[in-house]
Short mmCIF file of C-alpha atoms and ligand atoms in Angstrom, two decimals:
data_model
loop_
_atom_site.label_atom_id
_atom_site.label_comp_id
_atom_site.label_asym_id
_atom_site.label_seq_id
_atom_site.Cartn_x
_atom_site.Cartn_y
_atom_site.Cartn_z
CA MET A 117 195.40 -82.87 78.42
CA GLU A 118 192.53 -85.32 78.25
CA ILE A 119 191.21 -88.80 78.77
CA ILE A 120 188.79 -90.04 76.25
CA LEU A 121 186.60 -92.89 77.46
CA LYS A 122 185.41 -95.88 75.53
CA GLN A 123 181.84 -95.74 74.27
CA GLY A 124 179.38 -96.48 77.12
CA LYS A 125 182.07 -96.10 79.83
CA GLU A 126 180.80 -92.65 80.66
CA ARG A 127 177.79 -94.06 82.53
CA SER A 128 179.28 -94.20 86.07
CA LEU A 129 180.68 -90.72 85.65
CA LEU A 130 177.37 -89.38 84.57
CA ARG A 131 176.01 -90.89 87.76
CA ARG A 132 178.84 -88.94 89.59
CA HIS A 133 180.91 -91.80 90.61
CA PRO A 134 184.40 -90.24 90.96
CA TRP A 135 186.61 -93.09 89.59
CA VAL A 136 187.91 -93.73 85.99
CA TYR A 137 189.25 -97.32 85.62
CA ASP A 138 191.98 -98.13 83.24
CA THR A 139 189.68 -100.49 81.36
CA ALA A 140 187.34 -97.53 80.66
CA VAL A 141 190.00 -95.45 78.87
CA HIS A 142 190.01 -95.20 75.09
CA LYS A 143 192.79 -92.81 74.64
CA VAL A 144 194.98 -90.35 76.54
CA VAL A 145 195.51 -87.07 74.72
CA GLY A 146 198.78 -85.20 75.57
CA HIS A 147 201.34 -86.59 77.97
CA PRO A 148 199.95 -86.07 81.43
CA ALA A 149 202.24 -86.90 84.35
CA ALA A 150 201.19 -88.48 87.66
CA GLY A 151 198.89 -85.99 89.41
CA ASP A 152 198.24 -83.70 86.45
CA THR A 153 194.71 -82.44 86.11
CA VAL A 154 193.00 -83.84 82.87
CA ALA A 155 189.70 -83.35 81.29
CA VAL A 156 187.64 -86.63 81.13
CA LYS A 157 185.55 -86.78 77.90
CA THR A 158 183.23 -89.07 76.20
CA LYS A 159 184.11 -90.73 72.93
CA ASP A 160 182.23 -87.95 71.02
CA GLY A 161 184.09 -85.18 72.97
CA ARG A 162 181.52 -84.20 75.65
CA PHE A 163 183.09 -82.92 78.88
CA LEU A 164 182.49 -85.23 81.87
CA ALA A 165 184.75 -84.03 84.69
CA TRP A 166 188.17 -82.73 85.86
CA ALA A 167 190.29 -85.49 87.27
CA ALA A 168 193.82 -86.22 88.64
CA TYR A 169 195.76 -88.61 86.36
CA SER A 170 197.43 -91.66 87.89
CA PRO A 171 199.34 -93.59 85.26
CA LYS A 172 200.28 -96.59 87.55
CA SER A 173 196.92 -97.19 89.21
CA THR A 174 194.02 -99.35 87.96
CA ILE A 175 191.98 -96.27 88.98
CA ARG A 176 193.53 -94.32 86.24
CA ALA A 177 191.92 -90.97 87.31
CA ARG A 178 190.01 -89.71 90.21
CA VAL A 179 187.50 -86.91 89.78
CA TRP A 180 188.00 -83.54 91.42
CA SER A 181 184.98 -81.91 89.86
CA PHE A 182 182.08 -82.47 87.57
CA ARG A 183 181.76 -78.68 86.66
CA GLU A 184 183.63 -77.58 83.57
CA GLU A 185 183.97 -73.99 84.84
CA ASP A 186 186.08 -75.19 87.93
CA VAL A 187 189.77 -74.50 87.92
CA ILE A 188 191.65 -77.07 90.04
CA ASP A 189 194.05 -74.73 91.83
CA GLU A 190 195.04 -73.70 95.42
CA ARG A 191 191.95 -71.60 95.80
CA TRP A 192 189.65 -74.47 94.73
CA LEU A 193 191.35 -76.75 97.19
CA GLU A 194 191.01 -74.21 99.93
CA THR A 195 187.27 -73.99 99.33
CA ARG A 196 186.84 -77.83 99.59
CA LEU A 197 189.08 -78.05 102.64
CA ARG A 198 187.29 -75.17 104.36
CA TYR A 199 183.98 -76.97 103.69
CA ALA A 200 185.24 -80.20 105.09
CA VAL A 201 186.62 -78.57 108.28
CA GLU A 202 183.52 -76.60 108.85
CA ALA A 203 181.29 -79.62 108.45
CA ARG A 204 183.03 -81.29 111.53
CA ARG A 205 182.62 -78.19 113.77
CA SER A 206 179.93 -79.56 116.04
CA LEU A 207 182.12 -82.63 116.98
CA HIS A 208 184.62 -80.51 118.77
CA ALA A 209 182.33 -80.35 121.80
CA ARG A 210 182.61 -84.09 122.27
CA THR A 211 186.11 -84.96 121.12
CA SER A 212 189.59 -83.76 120.11
CA ALA A 213 190.04 -86.80 117.72
CA ILE A 214 188.20 -85.96 114.43
CA ARG A 215 188.54 -87.09 110.81
CA LEU A 216 188.63 -83.68 109.05
CA VAL A 217 188.85 -85.09 105.50
CA PHE A 218 187.57 -88.40 104.36
CA GLY A 219 188.88 -88.65 100.73
CA GLU A 220 186.17 -89.16 98.03
CA ALA A 221 183.35 -88.25 100.53
CA ASP A 222 184.83 -84.77 100.86
CA GLY A 223 185.51 -84.36 97.14
CA LEU A 224 189.20 -84.78 97.81
CA PRO A 225 189.93 -88.29 96.44
CA GLY A 226 192.74 -90.05 98.24
CA LEU A 227 193.20 -87.39 101.13
CA ILE A 228 192.77 -88.39 104.70
CA VAL A 229 193.24 -85.81 107.47
CA ASP A 230 192.78 -86.71 111.09
CA GLN A 231 192.90 -84.12 113.88
CA TYR A 232 194.39 -85.02 117.30
CA GLY A 233 194.04 -81.90 119.49
CA PRO A 234 196.54 -79.25 118.12
CA TYR A 235 198.06 -81.73 115.54
CA LEU A 236 196.92 -83.00 112.20
CA VAL A 237 197.90 -86.31 110.50
CA THR A 238 197.59 -86.67 106.78
CA GLN A 239 197.54 -89.53 104.32
CA PHE A 240 198.01 -88.74 100.66
CA GLN A 241 196.81 -91.89 98.97
CA SER A 242 196.56 -90.75 95.35
CA ALA A 243 198.63 -88.99 92.73
CA GLY A 244 196.26 -86.09 92.63
CA VAL A 245 196.45 -85.06 96.20
CA GLU A 246 200.21 -85.93 96.33
CA ARG A 247 200.81 -83.17 93.70
CA PHE A 248 199.35 -80.56 96.13
CA ARG A 249 200.86 -81.92 99.24
CA GLY A 250 202.71 -78.86 100.43
CA VAL A 251 199.88 -76.44 99.61
CA ILE A 252 197.35 -78.74 101.28
CA GLY A 253 199.55 -78.79 104.43
CA GLU A 254 199.68 -75.01 104.52
CA ILE A 255 195.97 -74.48 103.95
CA LEU A 256 195.12 -76.94 106.69
CA MET A 257 197.47 -75.09 109.23
CA LYS A 258 195.66 -71.96 108.31
CA LEU A 259 192.04 -73.29 108.47
CA THR A 260 192.52 -75.13 111.84
CA GLY A 261 195.26 -73.10 113.66
CA ALA A 262 197.08 -76.41 114.19
CA ARG A 263 200.50 -76.41 115.55
CA GLY A 264 201.79 -79.03 113.06
CA VAL A 265 200.98 -81.43 110.37
CA TYR A 266 202.50 -84.95 110.36
CA ASP A 267 202.34 -87.02 107.21
CA ARG A 268 201.74 -90.74 107.67
CA SER A 269 201.50 -91.59 103.96
CA ASP A 270 202.54 -95.20 104.43
CA ALA A 271 199.31 -96.95 103.54
CA ALA A 272 199.33 -99.84 101.06
CA THR A 273 197.10 -97.78 98.71
CA ARG A 274 200.02 -95.50 98.01
CA GLN A 275 202.00 -98.45 96.51
CA ARG A 276 199.19 -99.10 94.11
CA GLU A 277 199.34 -95.48 93.08
CA GLY A 278 203.16 -95.92 92.52
CA LEU A 279 204.01 -93.54 95.42
CA GLU A 280 206.70 -94.05 97.88
CA ILE A 281 206.12 -94.60 101.53
CA ARG A 282 206.54 -91.51 103.78
CA SER A 283 206.27 -90.67 107.55
CA GLU A 284 207.56 -87.28 108.45
CA CYS A 285 206.52 -83.80 109.62
CA LEU A 286 204.95 -81.94 106.72
CA CYS A 287 204.75 -78.45 108.24
CA GLY A 288 204.91 -76.61 111.53
CA GLU A 289 205.91 -78.36 114.73
CA GLU A 290 206.86 -82.12 115.19
CA PRO A 291 204.16 -83.63 117.40
CA PRO A 292 205.14 -85.26 120.63
CA GLU A 293 205.65 -89.00 120.87
CA GLU A 294 202.08 -89.34 122.35
CA ILE A 295 199.36 -86.78 121.76
CA GLU A 296 196.60 -86.76 124.33
CA VAL A 297 192.98 -86.67 123.05
CA VAL A 298 189.75 -86.65 125.10
CA GLU A 299 186.71 -88.39 123.52
CA ASP A 300 183.42 -88.50 125.42
CA GLY A 301 185.20 -87.82 128.72
CA VAL A 302 187.89 -90.46 128.21
CA ARG A 303 191.62 -89.69 127.74
CA TYR A 304 193.66 -91.63 125.09
CA GLY A 305 197.25 -91.24 123.99
CA VAL A 306 197.90 -91.35 120.17
CA ASN A 307 201.14 -92.26 118.68
CA VAL A 308 200.87 -90.73 115.19
CA ARG A 309 204.26 -92.25 114.06
CA VAL A 310 203.78 -95.86 114.70
CA GLY A 311 200.06 -96.27 115.54
CA HIS A 312 197.55 -98.07 113.13
CA LYS A 313 195.98 -95.85 110.44
CA THR A 314 196.97 -92.35 111.63
CA GLY A 315 197.29 -93.54 115.24
CA PHE A 316 193.79 -94.02 116.52
CA TYR A 317 190.44 -95.68 115.36
CA VAL A 318 188.57 -92.39 115.12
CA ASP A 319 185.86 -94.31 113.13
CA GLN A 320 184.76 -96.30 116.31
CA ARG A 321 183.72 -93.15 118.37
CA GLU A 322 179.97 -93.80 118.16
CA SER A 323 180.41 -97.56 119.14
CA ARG A 324 182.75 -96.73 122.04
CA LEU A 325 180.05 -94.24 123.24
CA ALA A 326 177.40 -97.01 122.86
CA ALA A 327 179.60 -99.32 124.96
CA GLN A 328 179.99 -96.61 127.73
CA LYS A 329 176.18 -96.09 127.73
CA LEU A 330 175.57 -99.84 127.86
CA ALA A 331 177.77 -100.22 130.82
CA GLU A 332 175.98 -97.30 132.52
CA ALA A 333 172.59 -98.82 131.88
CA PHE A 334 173.63 -102.32 132.99
CA ARG A 335 174.83 -100.93 136.34
CA ALA A 336 171.58 -99.01 136.86
CA GLU A 337 169.56 -102.14 136.02
CA HIS A 338 171.51 -104.83 137.79
CA GLY A 339 173.09 -102.97 140.67
CA ARG A 340 176.47 -104.23 139.58
CA GLY A 341 178.93 -103.44 136.78
CA LEU A 342 179.09 -105.75 133.81
CA ARG A 343 181.86 -108.13 132.99
CA ALA A 344 183.27 -107.51 129.56
CA LEU A 345 185.68 -109.08 127.09
CA ASN A 346 187.17 -106.73 124.60
CA CYS A 347 188.83 -108.59 121.78
CA PHE A 348 191.28 -106.94 119.43
CA SER A 349 191.61 -104.17 122.04
CA TYR A 350 194.43 -102.25 120.38
CA THR A 351 195.15 -99.22 122.65
CA GLY A 352 192.16 -99.92 124.83
CA GLY A 353 189.51 -97.84 123.07
CA PHE A 354 186.42 -99.86 124.14
CA SER A 355 187.91 -100.97 127.39
CA LEU A 356 188.30 -97.46 128.65
CA ALA A 357 184.87 -96.47 127.53
CA LEU A 358 183.40 -99.43 129.41
CA LEU A 359 185.33 -98.48 132.59
CA LYS A 360 184.12 -94.92 132.27
CA GLY A 361 180.47 -96.32 132.09
CA GLY A 362 181.07 -98.28 135.37
CA ALA A 363 181.99 -101.89 134.22
CA ASP A 364 183.19 -104.10 137.05
CA GLU A 365 185.73 -105.91 135.02
CA VAL A 366 187.13 -105.65 131.50
CA ILE A 367 189.59 -108.05 129.92
CA SER A 368 191.39 -106.64 126.83
CA VAL A 369 192.96 -109.08 124.36
CA ASP A 370 195.36 -108.19 121.70
CA SER A 371 198.24 -110.03 120.02
CA SER A 372 200.44 -106.99 119.96
CA GLN A 373 202.40 -106.38 123.16
CA GLU A 374 203.06 -102.71 122.10
CA ALA A 375 199.36 -102.16 121.77
CA ILE A 376 198.81 -103.66 125.23
CA GLU A 377 201.43 -101.48 126.78
CA MET A 378 199.81 -98.42 125.12
CA ALA A 379 196.41 -99.58 126.46
CA LYS A 380 197.87 -99.74 129.97
CA ARG A 381 199.35 -96.34 129.69
CA ASN A 382 195.94 -95.05 128.56
CA LEU A 383 194.32 -96.63 131.62
CA ARG A 384 196.66 -94.70 133.79
CA ARG A 385 195.75 -91.41 131.99
CA ASN A 386 192.20 -91.87 133.45
CA ASP A 387 191.39 -92.08 137.04
CA PHE A 388 189.67 -95.38 136.89
CA ASP A 389 190.12 -98.27 139.35
CA GLU A 390 192.95 -100.10 137.68
CA SER A 391 192.05 -103.37 139.45
CA ARG A 392 189.08 -103.56 137.18
CA ALA A 393 191.17 -103.87 133.98
CA LYS A 394 193.02 -106.95 132.87
CA PHE A 395 195.21 -107.14 129.80
CA VAL A 396 196.10 -110.33 127.81
CA CYS A 397 198.60 -110.59 124.93
CA GLU A 398 197.11 -113.57 123.01
CA ASP A 399 195.77 -114.66 119.72
CA VAL A 400 192.07 -114.08 119.99
CA PHE A 401 191.01 -117.17 117.94
CA SER A 402 192.76 -119.45 120.52
CA TYR A 403 192.06 -117.34 123.53
CA LEU A 404 188.27 -117.57 123.06
CA ARG A 405 188.59 -121.37 123.17
CA THR A 406 190.80 -121.19 126.22
CA LEU A 407 188.11 -119.08 128.08
CA ARG A 408 185.47 -121.43 127.15
CA GLU A 409 187.38 -124.50 128.37
CA ALA A 410 187.91 -122.55 131.74
CA GLY A 411 184.12 -122.00 131.89
CA GLU A 412 184.37 -118.18 131.81
CA THR A 413 181.22 -116.17 131.08
CA PHE A 414 180.66 -112.49 130.19
CA ASP A 415 177.89 -109.89 130.03
CA LEU A 416 179.43 -108.25 127.02
CA VAL A 417 181.84 -109.49 124.27
CA ILE A 418 183.20 -107.05 121.81
CA LEU A 419 184.84 -108.26 118.54
CA ASP A 420 186.56 -105.56 116.57
CA PRO A 421 189.13 -107.44 114.37
CA PRO A 422 191.48 -106.04 111.81
CA LYS A 423 190.30 -106.12 108.10
CA PHE A 424 190.10 -109.81 107.39
CA ALA A 425 189.39 -109.29 103.65
CA SER A 426 191.40 -106.77 101.87
CA ASN A 427 189.75 -107.48 98.57
CA HIS A 428 186.99 -109.76 97.03
CA HIS A 429 189.41 -112.60 96.61
CA HIS A 430 189.63 -113.06 100.32
CA VAL A 431 185.95 -112.93 101.09
CA ALA A 432 185.47 -116.73 101.63
CA ARG A 433 188.48 -117.13 103.91
CA ALA A 434 187.49 -114.05 105.91
CA SER A 435 183.89 -115.09 106.22
CA ARG A 436 185.09 -118.28 107.93
CA ALA A 437 187.27 -116.15 110.34
CA TYR A 438 184.41 -113.84 111.16
CA LYS A 439 182.15 -116.85 111.78
CA ASP A 440 184.73 -118.40 114.01
CA ILE A 441 185.22 -115.58 116.40
CA ASN A 442 181.49 -114.66 116.40
CA LEU A 443 180.46 -118.30 117.25
CA ASN A 444 183.12 -118.54 120.03
CA GLY A 445 182.25 -115.04 121.28
CA ILE A 446 178.63 -115.88 121.59
CA ARG A 447 179.37 -119.09 123.44
CA LEU A 448 180.93 -117.06 126.19
CA LEU A 449 177.83 -114.89 126.85
CA ARG A 450 175.67 -115.33 129.80
CA ALA A 451 171.91 -115.55 129.18
CA GLY A 452 170.84 -111.91 128.42
CA GLY A 453 174.39 -111.00 127.38
CA HIS A 454 175.51 -108.58 124.74
CA LEU A 455 177.75 -108.78 121.65
CA PHE A 456 179.21 -105.85 119.84
CA THR A 457 180.59 -107.26 116.56
CA PHE A 458 182.31 -105.33 113.75
CA SER A 459 183.81 -105.82 110.34
CA CYS A 460 185.86 -103.16 108.65
CA SER A 461 186.40 -105.08 105.49
CA GLY A 462 184.97 -103.20 102.54
CA ALA A 463 184.73 -106.46 100.63
CA ILE A 464 182.19 -107.85 103.14
CA ASP A 465 178.98 -105.83 102.81
CA VAL A 466 176.39 -105.21 105.46
CA ASP A 467 174.17 -108.08 104.18
CA LEU A 468 176.95 -110.65 104.18
CA PHE A 469 178.18 -109.59 107.54
CA GLN A 470 174.59 -109.97 108.94
CA LYS A 471 174.38 -113.55 107.43
CA ILE A 472 177.68 -114.52 108.92
CA VAL A 473 176.65 -113.35 112.37
CA ALA A 474 173.26 -115.00 111.94
CA GLY A 475 175.08 -118.29 111.12
CA ALA A 476 177.08 -117.96 114.26
CA VAL A 477 174.03 -117.34 116.42
CA PHE A 478 172.37 -120.38 115.01
CA ASP A 479 175.42 -122.64 115.35
CA ALA A 480 175.83 -121.52 119.06
CA GLY A 481 172.19 -122.75 119.58
CA SER A 482 171.25 -119.19 120.72
CA ASP A 483 168.45 -116.75 120.01
CA ALA A 484 169.40 -113.21 119.48
CA TRP A 485 168.05 -109.77 118.66
CA ALA A 486 170.04 -107.19 116.77
CA LEU A 487 169.20 -104.10 118.85
CA CYS A 488 171.15 -101.59 116.67
CA ARG A 489 173.53 -101.31 113.76
CA PHE A 490 176.91 -99.54 114.11
CA GLY A 491 178.89 -97.62 111.59
CA ALA A 492 181.54 -94.96 111.44
CA GLY A 493 180.49 -91.53 112.78
CA GLU A 494 179.45 -88.33 110.97
CA ASP A 495 182.98 -87.28 110.26
CA HIS A 496 183.15 -90.37 107.86
CA PRO A 497 180.10 -89.43 105.69
CA LEU A 498 179.04 -91.67 102.96
CA MET A 499 178.97 -89.96 99.54
CA MET A 500 175.80 -91.47 98.06
CA THR A 501 177.34 -91.67 94.56
CA CYS A 502 180.41 -93.53 95.91
CA PRO A 503 179.33 -96.52 97.98
CA GLU A 504 182.82 -97.80 98.25
CA GLY A 505 183.29 -95.36 101.07
CA GLU A 506 181.18 -97.59 103.32
CA TYR A 507 183.56 -100.14 105.12
CA LEU A 508 182.80 -100.22 108.78
CA LYS A 509 179.71 -102.11 109.87
CA GLY A 510 178.71 -103.54 113.22
CA LEU A 511 175.86 -105.02 115.23
CA HIS A 512 174.69 -104.93 118.81
CA LEU A 513 173.15 -108.20 119.60
CA LEU A 514 171.26 -109.24 122.68
CA VAL A 515 171.31 -112.92 123.24
CA ARG A 516 167.91 -113.82 124.59
CA PRO A 517 167.75 -115.95 127.72
N1 SAH B 900 188.92 -101.76 118.75
C1 SAH B 900 190.18 -101.02 118.55
C2 SAH B 900 190.75 -101.22 117.18
C3 SAH B 900 191.08 -102.65 116.79
S1 SAH B 900 192.30 -102.79 115.60
C4 SAH B 900 189.86 -99.55 118.90
O1 SAH B 900 188.75 -99.16 119.01
O2 SAH B 900 190.90 -98.76 119.09
C5 SAH B 900 192.75 -104.44 115.52
C6 SAH B 900 193.62 -105.00 116.66
O3 SAH B 900 193.64 -106.40 116.42
C7 SAH B 900 195.13 -104.50 116.49
O4 SAH B 900 195.50 -103.94 117.77
C8 SAH B 900 195.89 -105.84 116.31
O5 SAH B 900 197.11 -105.86 116.99
C9 SAH B 900 194.99 -106.86 116.82
N2 SAH B 900 195.03 -108.34 116.26
C10 SAH B 900 195.17 -108.60 114.95
N3 SAH B 900 195.08 -109.88 114.83
C11 SAH B 900 194.92 -110.41 116.09
C12 SAH B 900 194.72 -111.70 116.65
N4 SAH B 900 194.74 -112.76 115.82
N5 SAH B 900 194.62 -111.88 117.91
C13 SAH B 900 194.54 -110.87 118.78
N6 SAH B 900 194.75 -109.51 118.33
C14 SAH B 900 194.86 -109.27 116.96
#
């Protein structure tokens, strides 16, 4: 079975970009079903790639391999999965929460696998990996020695691929309600059934460590711990890292009571002084204004909102929202204060995000340095031929006195 591309539409594949859009397809030869492997060819019959066919998606096929001699079967999958698992080996010394497979970047388009201690959580976001679901589960158990694999295939991308939503144990043992992981010395509980993504923001590991180190350095320099405001705190990721680093006071703000409750449970998992942590269930947009009216100030403000722009149609509205929280966040900083600010919207690129934050700094009447840029960790590698994989970006700003 084959997909023949329109003249000229082979260019992106020749540059090893792994997606075939519906608009690039000249003709489908044979009657491939969803998930079937097809050969992608140029109009004049030259082989380009093996890809998984997805009749309902605008990404009509996702490339498995650019090598004609490859056979996309169980053995082939095992080789790719083994490589992905091996590539993360050094991270185990620091953490038990690791992204083992990051879709396109690992040559397995649409497959997400996160490890939480002895359990794995999968997301099958394309017809291709969905086809091999059972096999992938078994291979993963074998490669990692995991006790069980839980499938959280309930992301919106599945609907675009015409796949139904699913949340169930795929193989091995059912995970407990909360799995405990340890990341850079901090304990977190992860609920893989109802948590966001697969239960935890594994992608913020490096930034959480940076927060921990900033808290340590602050205490060493000032002889007191910093006072921090963690906005969009979810299950307390940044808050606990800051307490670990020796912060004096951390206020965590989230609009989800469930997330706040989990953050409180996470606090109790660690032996921190609980009086240093405050939790507020509020809308961040209005709470930042409330704090300002009350004259509150902080040494560090963290802004890690959910994805404000899910696609390019929402960029203008999302930019205003990012501007709003950044402006009001900066206004709460003491002279010499720090801002950790993030965007996980793929549609807002690094340049645009930087411009929005620069606009907020200017409007606040402040001067600021960007001391460092943040991104997802090494277990979320960026495939150089597929820039769409870069979504998380962040800045560490120092507001100059
Ligand atoms: N920083 C977290 C992840 C943040 S996820 C970590 O490292 O784990 C985004 C969080 O924002 C979610 O918990 C969601 O409940 C919360 N949220 C979304 N909109 C909000 C709003 N307007 N005000 C407050 N919290 C909000």
